[in-house]
Coordinates of C-alpha atoms in Angstrom, one line a residue:
Chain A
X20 CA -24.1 -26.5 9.5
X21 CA -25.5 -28.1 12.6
X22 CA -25.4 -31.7 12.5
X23 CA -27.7 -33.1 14.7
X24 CA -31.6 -32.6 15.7
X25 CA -33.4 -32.7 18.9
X26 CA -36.6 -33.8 19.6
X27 CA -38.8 -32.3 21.3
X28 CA -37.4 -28.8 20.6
X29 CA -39.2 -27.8 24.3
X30 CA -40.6 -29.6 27.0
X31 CA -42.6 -28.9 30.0
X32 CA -42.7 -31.2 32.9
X33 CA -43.7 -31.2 36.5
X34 CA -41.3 -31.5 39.5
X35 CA -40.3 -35.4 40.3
X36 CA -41.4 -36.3 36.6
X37 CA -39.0 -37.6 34.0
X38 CA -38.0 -35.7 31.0
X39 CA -36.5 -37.8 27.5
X40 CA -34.7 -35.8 25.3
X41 CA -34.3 -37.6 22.1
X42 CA -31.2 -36.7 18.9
X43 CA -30.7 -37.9 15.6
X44 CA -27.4 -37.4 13.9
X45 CA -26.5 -38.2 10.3
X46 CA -22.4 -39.3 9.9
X47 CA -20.6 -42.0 11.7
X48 CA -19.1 -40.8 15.2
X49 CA -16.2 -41.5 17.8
X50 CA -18.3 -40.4 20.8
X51 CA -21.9 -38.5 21.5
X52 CA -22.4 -35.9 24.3
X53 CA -24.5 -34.2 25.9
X54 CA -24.3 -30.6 27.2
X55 CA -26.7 -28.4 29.5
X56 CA -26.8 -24.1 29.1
X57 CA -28.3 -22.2 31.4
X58 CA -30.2 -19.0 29.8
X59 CA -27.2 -16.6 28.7
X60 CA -24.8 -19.1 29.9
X61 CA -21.8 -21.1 28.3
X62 CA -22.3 -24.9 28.2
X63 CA -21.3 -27.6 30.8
X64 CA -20.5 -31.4 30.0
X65 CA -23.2 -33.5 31.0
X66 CA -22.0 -37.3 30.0
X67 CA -20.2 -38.6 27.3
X68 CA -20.7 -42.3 25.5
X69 CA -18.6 -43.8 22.8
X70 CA -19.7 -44.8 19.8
X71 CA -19.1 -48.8 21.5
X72 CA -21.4 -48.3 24.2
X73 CA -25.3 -48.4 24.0
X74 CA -26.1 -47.0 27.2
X75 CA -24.1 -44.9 30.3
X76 CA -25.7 -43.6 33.5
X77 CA -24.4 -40.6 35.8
X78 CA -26.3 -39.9 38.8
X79 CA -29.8 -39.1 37.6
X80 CA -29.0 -39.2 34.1
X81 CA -29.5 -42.2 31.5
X82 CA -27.7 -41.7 28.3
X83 CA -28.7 -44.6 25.3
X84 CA -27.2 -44.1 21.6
X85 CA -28.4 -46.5 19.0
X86 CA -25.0 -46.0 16.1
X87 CA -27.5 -48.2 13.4
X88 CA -30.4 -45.4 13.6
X89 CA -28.4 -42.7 14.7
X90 CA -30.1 -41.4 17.3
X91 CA -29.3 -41.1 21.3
X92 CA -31.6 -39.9 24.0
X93 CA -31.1 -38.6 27.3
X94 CA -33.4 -39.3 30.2
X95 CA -33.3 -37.0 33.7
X96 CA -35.3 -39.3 36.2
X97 CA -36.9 -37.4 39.0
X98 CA -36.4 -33.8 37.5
X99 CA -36.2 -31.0 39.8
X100 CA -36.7 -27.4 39.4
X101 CA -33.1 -26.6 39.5
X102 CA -32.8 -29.0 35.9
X103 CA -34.6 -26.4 33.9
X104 CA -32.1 -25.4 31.0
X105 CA -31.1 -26.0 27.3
X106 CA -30.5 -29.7 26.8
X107 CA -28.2 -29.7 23.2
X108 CA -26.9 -33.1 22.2
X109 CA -23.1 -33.3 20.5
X110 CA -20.9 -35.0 17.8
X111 CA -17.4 -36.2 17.3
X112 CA -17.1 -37.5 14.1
X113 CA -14.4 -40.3 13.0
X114 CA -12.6 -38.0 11.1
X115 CA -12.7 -34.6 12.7
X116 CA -11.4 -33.1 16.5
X117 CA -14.7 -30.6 16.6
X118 CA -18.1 -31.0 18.0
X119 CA -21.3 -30.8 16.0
X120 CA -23.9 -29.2 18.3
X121 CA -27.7 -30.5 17.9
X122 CA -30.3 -27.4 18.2
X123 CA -31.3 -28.0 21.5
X124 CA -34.2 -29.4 23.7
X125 CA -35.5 -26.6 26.0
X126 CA -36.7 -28.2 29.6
X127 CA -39.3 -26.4 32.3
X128 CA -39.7 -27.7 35.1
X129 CA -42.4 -26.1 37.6
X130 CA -41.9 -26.7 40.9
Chain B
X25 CA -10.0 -20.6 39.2
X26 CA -9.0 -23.7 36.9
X27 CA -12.1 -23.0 34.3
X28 CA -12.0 -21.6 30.8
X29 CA -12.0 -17.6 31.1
X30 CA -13.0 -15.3 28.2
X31 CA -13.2 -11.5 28.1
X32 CA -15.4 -9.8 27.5
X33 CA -18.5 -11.1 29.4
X34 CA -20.3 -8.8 27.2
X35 CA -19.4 -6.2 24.3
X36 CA -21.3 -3.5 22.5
X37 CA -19.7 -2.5 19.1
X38 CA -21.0 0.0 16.5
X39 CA -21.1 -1.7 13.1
X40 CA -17.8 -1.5 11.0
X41 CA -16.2 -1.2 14.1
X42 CA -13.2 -4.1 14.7
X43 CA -13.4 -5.8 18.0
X44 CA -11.2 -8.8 19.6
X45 CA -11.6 -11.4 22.3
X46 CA -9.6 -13.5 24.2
X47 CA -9.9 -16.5 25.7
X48 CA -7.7 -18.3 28.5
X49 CA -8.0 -22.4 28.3
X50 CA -7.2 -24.8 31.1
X51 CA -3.4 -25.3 31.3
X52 CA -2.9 -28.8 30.3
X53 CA -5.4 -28.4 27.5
X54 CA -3.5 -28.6 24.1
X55 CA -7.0 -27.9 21.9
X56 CA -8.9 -24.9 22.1
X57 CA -12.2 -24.2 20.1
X58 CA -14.2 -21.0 18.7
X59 CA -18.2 -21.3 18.7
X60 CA -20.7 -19.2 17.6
X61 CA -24.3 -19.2 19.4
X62 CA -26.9 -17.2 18.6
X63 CA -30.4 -17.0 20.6
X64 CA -32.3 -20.4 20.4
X65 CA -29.6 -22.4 18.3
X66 CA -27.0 -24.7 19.4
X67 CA -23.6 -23.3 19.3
X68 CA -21.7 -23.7 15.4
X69 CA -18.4 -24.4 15.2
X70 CA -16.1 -21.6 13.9
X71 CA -12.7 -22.7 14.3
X72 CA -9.9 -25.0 16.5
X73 CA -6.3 -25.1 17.1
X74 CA -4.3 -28.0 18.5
X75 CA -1.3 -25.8 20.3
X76 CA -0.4 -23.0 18.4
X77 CA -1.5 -24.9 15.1
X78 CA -4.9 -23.9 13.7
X79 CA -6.1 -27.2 12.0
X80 CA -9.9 -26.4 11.0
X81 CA -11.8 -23.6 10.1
X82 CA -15.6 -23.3 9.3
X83 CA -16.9 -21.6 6.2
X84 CA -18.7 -19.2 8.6
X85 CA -15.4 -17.9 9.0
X86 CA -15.3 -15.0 6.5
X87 CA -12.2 -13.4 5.5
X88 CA -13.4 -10.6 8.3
X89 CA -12.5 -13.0 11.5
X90 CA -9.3 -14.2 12.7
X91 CA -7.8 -16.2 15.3
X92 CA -4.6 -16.8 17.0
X93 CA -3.2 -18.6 19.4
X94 CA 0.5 -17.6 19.7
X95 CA 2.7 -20.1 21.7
X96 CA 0.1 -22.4 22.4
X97 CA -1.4 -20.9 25.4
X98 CA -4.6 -18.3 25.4
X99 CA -6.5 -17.6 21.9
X100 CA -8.1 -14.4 20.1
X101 CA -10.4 -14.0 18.3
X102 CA -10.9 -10.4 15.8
X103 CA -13.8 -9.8 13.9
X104 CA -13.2 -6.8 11.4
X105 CA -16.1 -4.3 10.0
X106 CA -18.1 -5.6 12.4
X107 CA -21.6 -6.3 11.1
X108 CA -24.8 -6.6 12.6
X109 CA -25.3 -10.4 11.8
X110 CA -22.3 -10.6 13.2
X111 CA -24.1 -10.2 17.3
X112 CA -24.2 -13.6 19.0
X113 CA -22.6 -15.5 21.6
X114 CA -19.0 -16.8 21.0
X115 CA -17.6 -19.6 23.1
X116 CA -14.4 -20.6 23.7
X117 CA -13.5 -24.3 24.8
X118 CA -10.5 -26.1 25.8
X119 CA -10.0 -29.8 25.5
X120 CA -6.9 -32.1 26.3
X121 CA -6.4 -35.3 24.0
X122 CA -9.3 -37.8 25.4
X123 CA -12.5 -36.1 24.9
X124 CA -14.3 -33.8 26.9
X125 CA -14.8 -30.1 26.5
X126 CA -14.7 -26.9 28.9
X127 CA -16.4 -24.8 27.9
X128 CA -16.1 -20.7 29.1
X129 CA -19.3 -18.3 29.7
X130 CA -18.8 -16.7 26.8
X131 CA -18.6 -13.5 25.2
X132 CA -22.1 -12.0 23.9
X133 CA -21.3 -9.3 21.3
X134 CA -23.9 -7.0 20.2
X135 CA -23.2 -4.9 17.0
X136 CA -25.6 -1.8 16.9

């Protein structure tokens, strides 16, 4: 069973805006990441943070994870047209190799 | 090309039928994953190997699928009497030992 929920399940934004994506999780973890999909497409690695770090940026990309509530959210500053895509947060756990996939945040952006 | 390659992009089955894919991981990668996708979830994990080891398989794994992964290298995965639950998007990804996942296009399997 999928592991983790995303909030809001779809979002709608305009160009130059900033979109949060927000994911709750429920057993303890070695690391949280985030992956994008484009529609039809396989999944590429956005940014990963370790279960030690409270917040990690990449480029336009602001990743926070809170381990006492669970939860992580992603922020994309300055969105572009280009960022529309699945948005699906993901789990290590301590005592497991595989992923536990969250069900997703779908972004629009209009240009 | 130094990604993750799976084949088929795409397959049409007709139910009952048996159908296999592969999946080619980076070189250096020693862990290889099966996911299962379908339209509007997040992918579920099905099963993973760590070399030619398979260390982990999901319950959603009937007795119908199977995978390999003979010396280590590229995976397969076989899904017998196919059924028509059984359409979705599987995913193969490749990891070394730190963290971080490739992850191929995919295969999207649609049993009529």
């Amino acid at each position: 069973s999928q592991q983790g929920e995303e909030d809001p399940q779809a979002l709608s934004i305009q160009e130059g805006e900033n979109a949060t994506m927000n994911c709750s999780y429920k057993t303890s973890i070695n690391n949280l990441q985030w992956y994008r999909q484009n529609s039809g497409r396989g999944l590429v690695h956005l940014i990963l943070i370790r279960s030690n770090e409270r917040e990690k940026h990449s480029g336009r990309l602001r990743v926070t994870l809170d381990t006492s509530k669970k939860s992580s959210s992603l922020l994309i500053t300055a969105s572009r047209a280009a960022d529309t895509a699945s948005y699906f947060c993901a789990t290590e756990g301590t005592n497991t190799d595989k992923l536990i996939f969250g069900t997703g945040t779908r972004l629009q952006v209009f240009p | 090309d130094t990604g993750v390659s799976q084949d088929p992009r795409h397959k049409i089955t007709k139910r009952g039928q048996n159908v296999t894919f592969r999946c080619d991981p980076i070189s250096e990668h020693n862990r290889l994953y099966w996911y299962r996708q379908t339209l509007g979830q997040g992918p579920e994990f099905l099963t993973y190997f760590q070399n030619e080891a398979q260390l982990e398989k999901s319950r959603l794994l009937s007795d119908r699928f199977s995978a390999e992964r003979p010396k280590g290298s590229f995976s397969t995965l076989e899904i017998q009497r196919t059924e028509q639950g059984d359409s979705a998007m599987y995913l193969c990804a490749s990891s070394p030992e730190i963290p971080g996942y490739t992850f191929g296009s995919g295969t999207r399997l649609t049993v009529v």
